[in-house]
Coordinates of C-alpha atoms and ligand atoms in Angstrom, one line a residue:
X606 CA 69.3 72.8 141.6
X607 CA 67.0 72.8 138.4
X608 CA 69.0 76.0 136.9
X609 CA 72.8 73.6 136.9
X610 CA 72.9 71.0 134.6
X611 CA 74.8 67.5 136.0
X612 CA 78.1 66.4 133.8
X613 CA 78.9 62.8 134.9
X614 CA 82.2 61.1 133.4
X615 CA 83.4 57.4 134.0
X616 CA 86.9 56.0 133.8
X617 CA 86.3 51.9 134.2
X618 CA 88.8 49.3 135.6
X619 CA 88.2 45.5 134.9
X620 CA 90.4 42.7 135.6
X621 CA 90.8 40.6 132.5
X622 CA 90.0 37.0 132.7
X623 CA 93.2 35.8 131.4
X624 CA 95.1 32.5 133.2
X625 CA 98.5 34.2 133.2
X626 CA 99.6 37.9 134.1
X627 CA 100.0 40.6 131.2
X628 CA 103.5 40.3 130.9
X629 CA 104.6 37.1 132.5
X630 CA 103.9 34.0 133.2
X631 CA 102.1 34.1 136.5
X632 CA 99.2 32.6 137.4
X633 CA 95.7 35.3 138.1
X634 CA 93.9 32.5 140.4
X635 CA 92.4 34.5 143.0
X636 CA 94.0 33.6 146.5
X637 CA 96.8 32.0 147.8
X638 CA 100.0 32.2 150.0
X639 CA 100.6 36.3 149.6
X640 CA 103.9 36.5 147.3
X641 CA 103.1 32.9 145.8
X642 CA 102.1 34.2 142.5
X643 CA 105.2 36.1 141.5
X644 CA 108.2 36.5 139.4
X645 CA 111.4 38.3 139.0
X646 CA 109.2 40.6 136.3
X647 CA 105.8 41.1 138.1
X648 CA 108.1 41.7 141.7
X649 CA 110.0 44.5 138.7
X650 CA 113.2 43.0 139.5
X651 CA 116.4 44.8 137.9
X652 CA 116.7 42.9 134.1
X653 CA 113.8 41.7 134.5
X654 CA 112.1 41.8 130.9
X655 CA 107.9 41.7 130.3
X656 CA 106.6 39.7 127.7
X657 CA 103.2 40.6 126.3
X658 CA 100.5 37.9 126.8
X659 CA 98.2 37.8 123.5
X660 CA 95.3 36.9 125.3
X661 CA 95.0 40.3 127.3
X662 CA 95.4 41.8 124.0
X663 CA 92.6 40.0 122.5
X664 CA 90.2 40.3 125.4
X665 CA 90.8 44.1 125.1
X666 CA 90.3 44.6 121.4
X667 CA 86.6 42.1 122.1
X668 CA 85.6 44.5 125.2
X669 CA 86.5 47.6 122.3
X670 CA 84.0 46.1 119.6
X671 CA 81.7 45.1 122.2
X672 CA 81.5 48.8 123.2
X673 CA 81.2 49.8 119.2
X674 CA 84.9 51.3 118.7
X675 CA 87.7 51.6 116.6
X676 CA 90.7 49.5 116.9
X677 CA 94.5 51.4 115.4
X678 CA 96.0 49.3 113.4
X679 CA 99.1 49.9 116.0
X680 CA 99.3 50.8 119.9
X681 CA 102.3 50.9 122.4
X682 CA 102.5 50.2 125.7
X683 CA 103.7 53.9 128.0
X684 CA 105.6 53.6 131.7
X685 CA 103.5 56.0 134.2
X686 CA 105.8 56.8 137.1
X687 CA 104.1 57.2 140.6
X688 CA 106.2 55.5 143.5
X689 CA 103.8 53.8 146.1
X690 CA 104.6 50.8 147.7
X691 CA 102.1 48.2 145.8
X692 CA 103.7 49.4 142.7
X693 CA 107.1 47.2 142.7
X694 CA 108.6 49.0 139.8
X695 CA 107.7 52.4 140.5
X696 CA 106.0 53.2 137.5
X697 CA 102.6 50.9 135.7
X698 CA 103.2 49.7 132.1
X699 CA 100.1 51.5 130.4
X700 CA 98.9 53.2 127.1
X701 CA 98.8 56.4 126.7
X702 CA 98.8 58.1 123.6
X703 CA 98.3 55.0 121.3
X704 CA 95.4 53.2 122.9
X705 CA 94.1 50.2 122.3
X706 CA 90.6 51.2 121.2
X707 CA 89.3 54.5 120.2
X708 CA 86.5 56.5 120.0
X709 CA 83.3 53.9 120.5
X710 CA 79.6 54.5 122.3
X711 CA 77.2 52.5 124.4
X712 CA 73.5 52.2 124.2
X713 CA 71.9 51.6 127.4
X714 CA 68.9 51.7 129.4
X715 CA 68.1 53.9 132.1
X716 CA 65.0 55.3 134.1
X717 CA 65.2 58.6 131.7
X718 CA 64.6 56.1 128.5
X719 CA 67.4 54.7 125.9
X720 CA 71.2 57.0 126.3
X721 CA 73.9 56.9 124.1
X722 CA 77.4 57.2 125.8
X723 CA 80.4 57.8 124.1
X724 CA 83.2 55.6 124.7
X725 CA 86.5 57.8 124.4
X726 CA 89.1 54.9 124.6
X727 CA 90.0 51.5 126.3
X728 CA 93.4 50.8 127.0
X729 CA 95.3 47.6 128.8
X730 CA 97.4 48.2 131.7
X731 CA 99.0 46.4 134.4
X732 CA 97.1 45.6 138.2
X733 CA 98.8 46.7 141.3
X734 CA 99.8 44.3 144.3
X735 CA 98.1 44.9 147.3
X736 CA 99.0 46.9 150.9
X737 CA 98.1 44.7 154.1
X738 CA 98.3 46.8 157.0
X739 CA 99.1 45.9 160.5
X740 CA 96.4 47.6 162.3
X741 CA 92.9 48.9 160.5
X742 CA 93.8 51.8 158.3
X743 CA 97.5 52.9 157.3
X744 CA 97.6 55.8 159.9
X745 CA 97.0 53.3 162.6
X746 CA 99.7 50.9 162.1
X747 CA 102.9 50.0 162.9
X748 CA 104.1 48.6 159.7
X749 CA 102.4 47.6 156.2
X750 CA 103.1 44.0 154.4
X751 CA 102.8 44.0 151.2
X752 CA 101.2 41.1 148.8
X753 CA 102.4 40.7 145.0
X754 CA 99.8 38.3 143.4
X755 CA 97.9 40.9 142.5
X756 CA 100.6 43.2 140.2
X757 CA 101.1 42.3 137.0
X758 CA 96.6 41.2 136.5
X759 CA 95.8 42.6 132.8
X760 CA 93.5 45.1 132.9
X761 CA 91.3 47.2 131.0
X762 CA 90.6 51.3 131.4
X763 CA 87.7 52.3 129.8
X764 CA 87.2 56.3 129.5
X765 CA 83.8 57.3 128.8
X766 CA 83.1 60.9 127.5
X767 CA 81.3 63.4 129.6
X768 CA 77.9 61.8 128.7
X769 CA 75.9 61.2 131.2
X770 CA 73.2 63.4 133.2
X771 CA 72.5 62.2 136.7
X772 CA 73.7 59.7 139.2
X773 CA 71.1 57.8 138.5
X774 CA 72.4 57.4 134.9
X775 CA 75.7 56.6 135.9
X776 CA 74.8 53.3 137.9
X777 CA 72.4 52.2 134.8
X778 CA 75.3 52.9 132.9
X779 CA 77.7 51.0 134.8
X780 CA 75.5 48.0 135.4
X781 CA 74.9 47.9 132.0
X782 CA 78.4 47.6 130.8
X783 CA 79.4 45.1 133.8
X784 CA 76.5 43.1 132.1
X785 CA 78.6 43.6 128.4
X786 CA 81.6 42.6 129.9
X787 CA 80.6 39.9 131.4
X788 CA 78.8 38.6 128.2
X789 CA 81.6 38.4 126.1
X790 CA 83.5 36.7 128.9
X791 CA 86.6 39.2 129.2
X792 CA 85.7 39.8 133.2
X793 CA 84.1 38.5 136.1
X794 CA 83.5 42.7 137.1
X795 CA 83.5 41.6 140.9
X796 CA 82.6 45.0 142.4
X797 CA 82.9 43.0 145.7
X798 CA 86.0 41.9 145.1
X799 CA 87.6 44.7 143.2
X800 CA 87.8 42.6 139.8
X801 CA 85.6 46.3 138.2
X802 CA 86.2 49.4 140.0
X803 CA 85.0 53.1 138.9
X804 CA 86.1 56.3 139.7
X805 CA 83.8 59.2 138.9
X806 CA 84.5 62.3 137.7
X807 CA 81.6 65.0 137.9
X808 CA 81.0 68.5 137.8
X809 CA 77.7 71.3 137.4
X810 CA 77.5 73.9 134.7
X811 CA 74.2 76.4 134.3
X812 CA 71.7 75.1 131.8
X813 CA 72.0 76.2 128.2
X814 CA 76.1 76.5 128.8
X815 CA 78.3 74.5 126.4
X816 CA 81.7 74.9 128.2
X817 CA 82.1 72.2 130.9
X818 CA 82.5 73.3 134.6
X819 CA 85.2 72.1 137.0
X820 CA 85.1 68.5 137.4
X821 CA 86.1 66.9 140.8
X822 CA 86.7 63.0 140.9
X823 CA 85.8 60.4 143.0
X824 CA 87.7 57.4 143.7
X825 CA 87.3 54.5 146.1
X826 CA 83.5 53.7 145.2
X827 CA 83.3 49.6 145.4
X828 CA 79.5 49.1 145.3
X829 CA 77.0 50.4 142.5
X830 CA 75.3 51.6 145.1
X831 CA 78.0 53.6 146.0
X832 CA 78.4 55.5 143.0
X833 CA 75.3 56.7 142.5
X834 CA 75.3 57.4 146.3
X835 CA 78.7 59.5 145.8
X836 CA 77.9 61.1 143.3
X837 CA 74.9 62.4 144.2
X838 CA 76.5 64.0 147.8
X839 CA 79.0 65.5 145.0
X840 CA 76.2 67.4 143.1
X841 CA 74.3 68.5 146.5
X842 CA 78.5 70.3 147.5
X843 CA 78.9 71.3 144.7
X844 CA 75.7 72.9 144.1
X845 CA 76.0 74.5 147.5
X846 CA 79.3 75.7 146.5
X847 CA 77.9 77.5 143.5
X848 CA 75.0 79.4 145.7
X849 CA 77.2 80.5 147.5
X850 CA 79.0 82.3 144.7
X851 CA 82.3 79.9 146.0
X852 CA 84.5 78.3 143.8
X853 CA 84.8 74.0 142.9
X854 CA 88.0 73.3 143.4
X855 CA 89.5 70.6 140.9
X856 CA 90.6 68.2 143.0
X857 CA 90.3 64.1 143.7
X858 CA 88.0 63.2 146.5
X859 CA 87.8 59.5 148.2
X860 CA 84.1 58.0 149.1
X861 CA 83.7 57.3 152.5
X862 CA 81.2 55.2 152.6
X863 CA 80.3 54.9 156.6
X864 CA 80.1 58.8 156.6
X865 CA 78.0 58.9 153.2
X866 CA 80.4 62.4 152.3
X867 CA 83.3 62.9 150.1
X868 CA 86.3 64.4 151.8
X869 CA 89.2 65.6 149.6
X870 CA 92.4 63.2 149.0
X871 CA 94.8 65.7 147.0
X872 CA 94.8 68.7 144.4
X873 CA 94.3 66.9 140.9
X874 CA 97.1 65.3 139.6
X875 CA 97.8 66.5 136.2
X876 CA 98.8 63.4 133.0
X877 CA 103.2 65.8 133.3
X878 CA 102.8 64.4 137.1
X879 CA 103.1 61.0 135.8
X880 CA 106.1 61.5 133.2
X881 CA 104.7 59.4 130.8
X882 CA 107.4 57.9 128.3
X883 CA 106.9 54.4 126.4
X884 CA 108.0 51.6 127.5
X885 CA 111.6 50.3 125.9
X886 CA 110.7 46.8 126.8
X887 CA 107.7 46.1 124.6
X888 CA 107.3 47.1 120.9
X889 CA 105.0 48.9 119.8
X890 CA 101.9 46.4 118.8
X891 CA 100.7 45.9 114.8
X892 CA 97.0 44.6 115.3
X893 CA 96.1 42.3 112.3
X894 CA 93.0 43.6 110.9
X895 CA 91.8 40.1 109.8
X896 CA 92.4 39.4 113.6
X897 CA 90.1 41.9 114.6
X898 CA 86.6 41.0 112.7
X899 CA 87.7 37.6 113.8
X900 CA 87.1 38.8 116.9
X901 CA 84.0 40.6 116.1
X902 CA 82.1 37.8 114.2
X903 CA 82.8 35.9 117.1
X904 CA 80.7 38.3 119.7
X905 CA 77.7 37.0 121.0
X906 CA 74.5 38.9 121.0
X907 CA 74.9 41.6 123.5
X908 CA 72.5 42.2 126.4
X909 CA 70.2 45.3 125.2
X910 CA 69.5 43.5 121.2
X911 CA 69.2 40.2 122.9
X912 CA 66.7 41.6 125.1
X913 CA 64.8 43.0 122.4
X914 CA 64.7 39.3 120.5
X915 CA 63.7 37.3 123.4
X916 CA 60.6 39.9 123.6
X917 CA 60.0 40.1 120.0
X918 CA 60.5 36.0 119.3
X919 CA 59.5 34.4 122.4
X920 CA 56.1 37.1 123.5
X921 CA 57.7 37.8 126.5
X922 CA 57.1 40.8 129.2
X923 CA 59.9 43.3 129.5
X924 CA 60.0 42.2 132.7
X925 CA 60.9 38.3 131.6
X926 CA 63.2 39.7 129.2
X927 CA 65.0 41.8 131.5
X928 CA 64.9 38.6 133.9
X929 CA 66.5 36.5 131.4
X930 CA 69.3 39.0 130.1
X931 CA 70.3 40.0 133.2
X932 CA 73.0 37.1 133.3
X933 CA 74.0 35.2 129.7
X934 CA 73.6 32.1 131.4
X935 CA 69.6 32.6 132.3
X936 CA 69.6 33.5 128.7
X937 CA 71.3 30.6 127.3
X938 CA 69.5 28.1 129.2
X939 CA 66.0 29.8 128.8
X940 CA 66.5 29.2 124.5
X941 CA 68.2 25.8 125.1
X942 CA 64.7 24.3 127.2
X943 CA 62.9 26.2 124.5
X944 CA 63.8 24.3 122.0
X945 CA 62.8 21.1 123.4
X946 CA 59.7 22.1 125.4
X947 CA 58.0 24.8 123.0
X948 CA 55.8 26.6 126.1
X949 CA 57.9 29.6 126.9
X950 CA 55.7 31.0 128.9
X951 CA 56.0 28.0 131.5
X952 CA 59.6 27.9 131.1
X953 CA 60.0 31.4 132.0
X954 CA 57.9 31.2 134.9
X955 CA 59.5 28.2 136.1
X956 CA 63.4 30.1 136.0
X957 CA 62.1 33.4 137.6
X958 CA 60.1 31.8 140.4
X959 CA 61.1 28.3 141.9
X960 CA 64.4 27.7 140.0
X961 CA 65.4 30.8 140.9
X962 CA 64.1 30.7 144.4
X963 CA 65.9 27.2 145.0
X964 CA 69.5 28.7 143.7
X965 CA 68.9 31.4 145.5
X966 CA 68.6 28.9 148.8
X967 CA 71.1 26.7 148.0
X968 CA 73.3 29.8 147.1
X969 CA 74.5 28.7 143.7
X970 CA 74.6 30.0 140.0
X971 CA 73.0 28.0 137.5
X972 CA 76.4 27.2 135.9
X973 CA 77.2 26.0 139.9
X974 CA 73.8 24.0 139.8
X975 CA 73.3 20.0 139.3
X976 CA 70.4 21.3 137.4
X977 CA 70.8 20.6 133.1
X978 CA 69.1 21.9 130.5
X979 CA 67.3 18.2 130.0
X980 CA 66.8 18.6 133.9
X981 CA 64.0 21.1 133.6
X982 CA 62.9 19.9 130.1
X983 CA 62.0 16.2 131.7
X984 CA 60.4 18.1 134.9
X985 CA 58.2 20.3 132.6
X986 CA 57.2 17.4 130.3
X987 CA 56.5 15.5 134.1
X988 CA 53.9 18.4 134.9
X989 CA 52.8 19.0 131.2
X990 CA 51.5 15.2 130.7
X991 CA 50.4 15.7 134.5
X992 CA 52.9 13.1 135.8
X993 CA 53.2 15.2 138.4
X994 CA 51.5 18.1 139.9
X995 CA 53.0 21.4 140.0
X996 CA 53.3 20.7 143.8
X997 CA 55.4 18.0 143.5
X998 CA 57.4 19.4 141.0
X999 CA 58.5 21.7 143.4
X1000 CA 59.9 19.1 145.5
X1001 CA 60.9 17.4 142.4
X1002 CA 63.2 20.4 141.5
X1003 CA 64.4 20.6 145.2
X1004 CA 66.1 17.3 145.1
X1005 CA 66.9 17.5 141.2
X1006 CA 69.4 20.7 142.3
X1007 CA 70.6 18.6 145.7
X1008 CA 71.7 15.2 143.9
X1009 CA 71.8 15.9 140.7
X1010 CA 69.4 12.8 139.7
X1011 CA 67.5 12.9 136.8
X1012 CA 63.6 14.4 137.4
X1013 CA 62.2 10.6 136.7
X1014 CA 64.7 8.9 139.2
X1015 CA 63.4 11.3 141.7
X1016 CA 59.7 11.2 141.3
X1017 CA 60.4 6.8 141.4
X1018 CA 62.3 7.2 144.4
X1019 CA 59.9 9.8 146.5
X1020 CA 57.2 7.5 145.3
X1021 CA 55.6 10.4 143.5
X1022 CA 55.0 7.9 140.4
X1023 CA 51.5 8.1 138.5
X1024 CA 48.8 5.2 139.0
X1025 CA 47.9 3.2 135.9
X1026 CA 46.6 0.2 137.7
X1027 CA 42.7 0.6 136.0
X1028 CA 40.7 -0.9 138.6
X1029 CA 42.0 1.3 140.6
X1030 CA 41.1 5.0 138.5
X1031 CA 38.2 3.4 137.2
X1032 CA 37.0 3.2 140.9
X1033 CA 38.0 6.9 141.0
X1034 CA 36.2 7.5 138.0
X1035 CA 33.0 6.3 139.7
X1036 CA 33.4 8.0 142.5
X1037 CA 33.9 11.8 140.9
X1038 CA 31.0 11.1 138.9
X1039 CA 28.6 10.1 141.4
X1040 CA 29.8 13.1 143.9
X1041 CA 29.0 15.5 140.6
X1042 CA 25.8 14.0 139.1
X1043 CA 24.3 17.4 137.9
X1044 CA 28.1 18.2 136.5
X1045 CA 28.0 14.6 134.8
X1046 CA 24.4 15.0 133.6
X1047 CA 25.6 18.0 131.4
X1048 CA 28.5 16.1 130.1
X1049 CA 26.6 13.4 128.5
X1050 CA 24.5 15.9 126.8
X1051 CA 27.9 17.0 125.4
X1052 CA 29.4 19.9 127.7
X1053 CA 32.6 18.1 126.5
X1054 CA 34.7 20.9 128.6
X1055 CA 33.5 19.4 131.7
X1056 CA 35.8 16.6 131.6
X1057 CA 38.5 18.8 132.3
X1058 CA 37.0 19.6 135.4
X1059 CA 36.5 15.6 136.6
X1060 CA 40.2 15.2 135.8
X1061 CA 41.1 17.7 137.8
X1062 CA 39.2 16.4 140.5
X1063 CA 41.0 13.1 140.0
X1064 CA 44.3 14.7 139.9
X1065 CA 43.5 16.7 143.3
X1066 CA 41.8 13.8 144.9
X1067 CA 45.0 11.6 144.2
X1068 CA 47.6 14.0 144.8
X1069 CA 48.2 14.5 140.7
X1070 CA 49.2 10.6 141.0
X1071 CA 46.8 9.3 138.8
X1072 CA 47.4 8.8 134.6
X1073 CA 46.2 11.7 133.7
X1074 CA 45.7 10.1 130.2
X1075 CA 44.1 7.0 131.1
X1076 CA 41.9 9.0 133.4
X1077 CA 40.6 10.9 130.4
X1078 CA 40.1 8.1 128.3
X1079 CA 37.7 6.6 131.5
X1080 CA 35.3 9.3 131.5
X1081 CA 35.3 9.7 128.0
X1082 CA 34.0 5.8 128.3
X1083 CA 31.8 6.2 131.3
X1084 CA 30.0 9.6 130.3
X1085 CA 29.6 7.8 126.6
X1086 CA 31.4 10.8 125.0
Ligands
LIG1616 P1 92.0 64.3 133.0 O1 92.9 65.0 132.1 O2 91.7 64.9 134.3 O3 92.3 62.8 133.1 P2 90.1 63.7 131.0 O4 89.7 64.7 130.0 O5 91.1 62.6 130.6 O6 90.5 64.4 132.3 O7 88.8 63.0 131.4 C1 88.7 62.0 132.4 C2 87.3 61.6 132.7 O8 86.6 62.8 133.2 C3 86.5 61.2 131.5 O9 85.6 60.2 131.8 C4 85.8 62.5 131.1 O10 84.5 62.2 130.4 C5 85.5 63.1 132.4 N1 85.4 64.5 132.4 C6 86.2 65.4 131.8 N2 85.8 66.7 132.0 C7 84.7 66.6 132.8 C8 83.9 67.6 133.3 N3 84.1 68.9 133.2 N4 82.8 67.2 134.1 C9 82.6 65.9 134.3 N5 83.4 64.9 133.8 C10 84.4 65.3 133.0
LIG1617 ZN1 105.2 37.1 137.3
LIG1618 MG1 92.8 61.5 131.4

């Protein structure tokens, strides 16, 4: 293997997340009764005409600048013909020759250091319906329904230039740009459910050789895990195939994933199969520049710089960071407790371990949670002035995410609340002090940083009930400090 170098090329599908269809006013909620969520244009009946929706326009030109390219001043909209059943019209409005976006690059991490991808385009184009078959697979059944409210989703095709090295790369890579679309709020990139897909097109060439070898491409990989898993049977073949002095045919091969192999599909399809021709129905699109770096003063920070900040502002690990940027909304709610309760340190600790741990349980997001910003600000002030212990925080938190009370409501209603009655810590007081005489001793001859270590006593011996503030004062009085 070490004498073939790895060439690794990505074309990207992602549902937009636009209410209505690209060219008509269908609804894109996910669900419902199959052939619900159609119309006489996304069903491609005869005189039927599309009507672009803006919005899919706009979500395309944010996902372009988000991935650093250049947006024409003009596109137009292409028909590709292929006839398969999920297609109602027999040919997908698409872009060809006048795309959308051109000629942009990614930055993004991956276990070989910081890689620079080129972007060669992003274009919109319409979703297909969907094929249910009878039995499990098409060969096995006796007849195939077919389900519309899919056809006519926007979507977006990004093309990324033969950049990358390994399959390694390619899943960093791919992770990393689910993470940029998903920032800038144009897709939910499902792989699960489809909403991003990838197709992967790779082939070997010896080290030191400029000219690209044949490339095969894979389609039908639905898991990251399954495109780094794909491609890397595809460079073991391949590799094989070059040993043996044998030719790679250029060809499309489907992932099958219960195998773990590719197995070949068809002979690649070439763009004159597709007899692309523009579309009559929709003019061609003037973009408004002033529209555009609307658009772009608009985007949020993107993962990788945001990253770097929260490190840079905030002294926080890698590790944290990466924690925090690996969804916006950890992000977002990390700086908005920040801001209120100055100890980042503590309010990281508290989102990667228990609040994570207790989503994690209860299976929700933190959008999905009961649990506000003020939530954890109130809890951490509860455990910070030692309301609380870090035990019953815990707890606290537990019930905080299941009813959605406030952190003080909870700690009054599990009886957690602090004991101020002074009688009653005084008595305390004594107690500590005559169970630690030496420890006391060397307080009153001014070891001031014992008294930490009576009211910690205190807070252990009365299960971090007691005011931790009127404990202090106590000792301060009885050890004459
Ligand atoms: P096609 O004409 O087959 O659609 P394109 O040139 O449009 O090919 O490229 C499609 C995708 O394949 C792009 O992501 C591109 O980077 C990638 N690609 C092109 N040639 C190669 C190659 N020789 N090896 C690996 N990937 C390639
Ligand atoms: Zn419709
Ligand atoms: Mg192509």
């Amino acid at each position: 293997m070490a004498q073939y170098e790895v060439v690794i090329g990505l074309e990207i599908h992602a549902e937009l997340l636009t209410k209505t269809k690209i060219f008509c006013a269908c609804t894109t909620a996910f669900g419902g009764h199959a052939n619900s969520h159609c119309c006489p244009v996304c069903l491609g009946l005869p005189g039927a005409l599309p009507v672009l929706n803006e919005k899919a326009v706009e979500y395309g030109i944010k996902a372009g600048l988000a991935l650093d390219c250049r947006i024409p001043e003009r596109c137009k909209f292409d028909r590709k013909n292929y006839f398969y059943p999920d297609l109602p019209k027999a040919y997908q409005i698409s872009q060809y020759d006048e795309p959308l976006c051109l000629g942009g690059s990614v930055t993004c991490e991956t276990e070989t250091g910081l890689q620079t991808i080129g972007v060669t385009r992003v274009h919109l184009e319409e979703e297909a319906g969907k094929s249910v078959h009878s039995g499990d697979n098409i060969l096995g059944s006796e007849y195939s329904s077919m389900d519309y409210n899919r056809a006519g989703i926007p979507l977006i095709e990004i093309v990324t230039e033969p950049d990358l090295r390994s399959p390694q790369d390619a899943k960093a890579f791919l992770e990393h740009l689910k993470r940029v679309l998903q920032y800038i709020e144009v897709s939910d990139c499902k792989m699960e459910e489809g909403s991003l897909r990838c197709d992967a097109n790779v082939s070997l060439r010896p080290l030191g050789v400029q000219e690209l070898g044949t490339k095969v491409e894979i389609k039908n990989l639905n898991s990251f895990r399954s495109v780094e898993r794909a491609l890397q049977h595809e460079v073991t073949r391949q590799s094989q195939l070059y040993e043996a002095k044998q030719q790679v045919e250029q060809e499309t091969r489907a992932w099958d994933e219960a195998r773990g192999v590719t197995v070949s599909m068809r002979s690649k399809e070439e763009s004159h199969d597709y007899r692309y021709f523009p579309e009559p129905d929709i003019p061609p699109v003037h973009i408004n520049s002033l529209w555009v770096e609307d658009l772009r003063s608009g985007l949020p920070e993107l993962p990788l710089s945001r990253k770097e900040r929260l490190q840079r502002q905030y002294g926080l690990t890698t590790y944290e960071a990466e924690f925090l940027v690996s969804q916006r909304s950890w992000s977002d709610f990390f700086e908005a407790v920040v801001q209120e309760f100055d100890q980042e340190k503590m309010v990281v600790n508290w989102l990667m371990g228990d609040v994570s741990r207790v989503l994690n349980a209860r299976e929700e997001t933190l959008p999905q949670s009961q649990l506000d910003v003020s939530g954890l600000v109130e809890l951490l002030r509860l455990i910070d002035t030692g309301t609380i212990s870090g035990s019953q925080a815990k707890a606290v938190l537990e019930a905080v995410c299941a009813t959605g009370q406030p952190p003080a409501d909870v700690v009054q209603t599990l009886g957690m609340q602090q004991i101020s009655d002074e009688d009653q810590l005084a008595a305390m007081v004594d107690a500590v002090i005559a169970q630690y005489p030496g420890e006391a001793q060397r307080c009153r001859e001014g070891d001031a940083k014992l008294i930490g270590f009576f009211v910690g006593q205190i807070m252990k011996g009365s299960q971090g009930k007691a005011n931790p503030k009127m404990v202090n004062e106590l000792l301060r009085k009885k050890l004459k400090l």
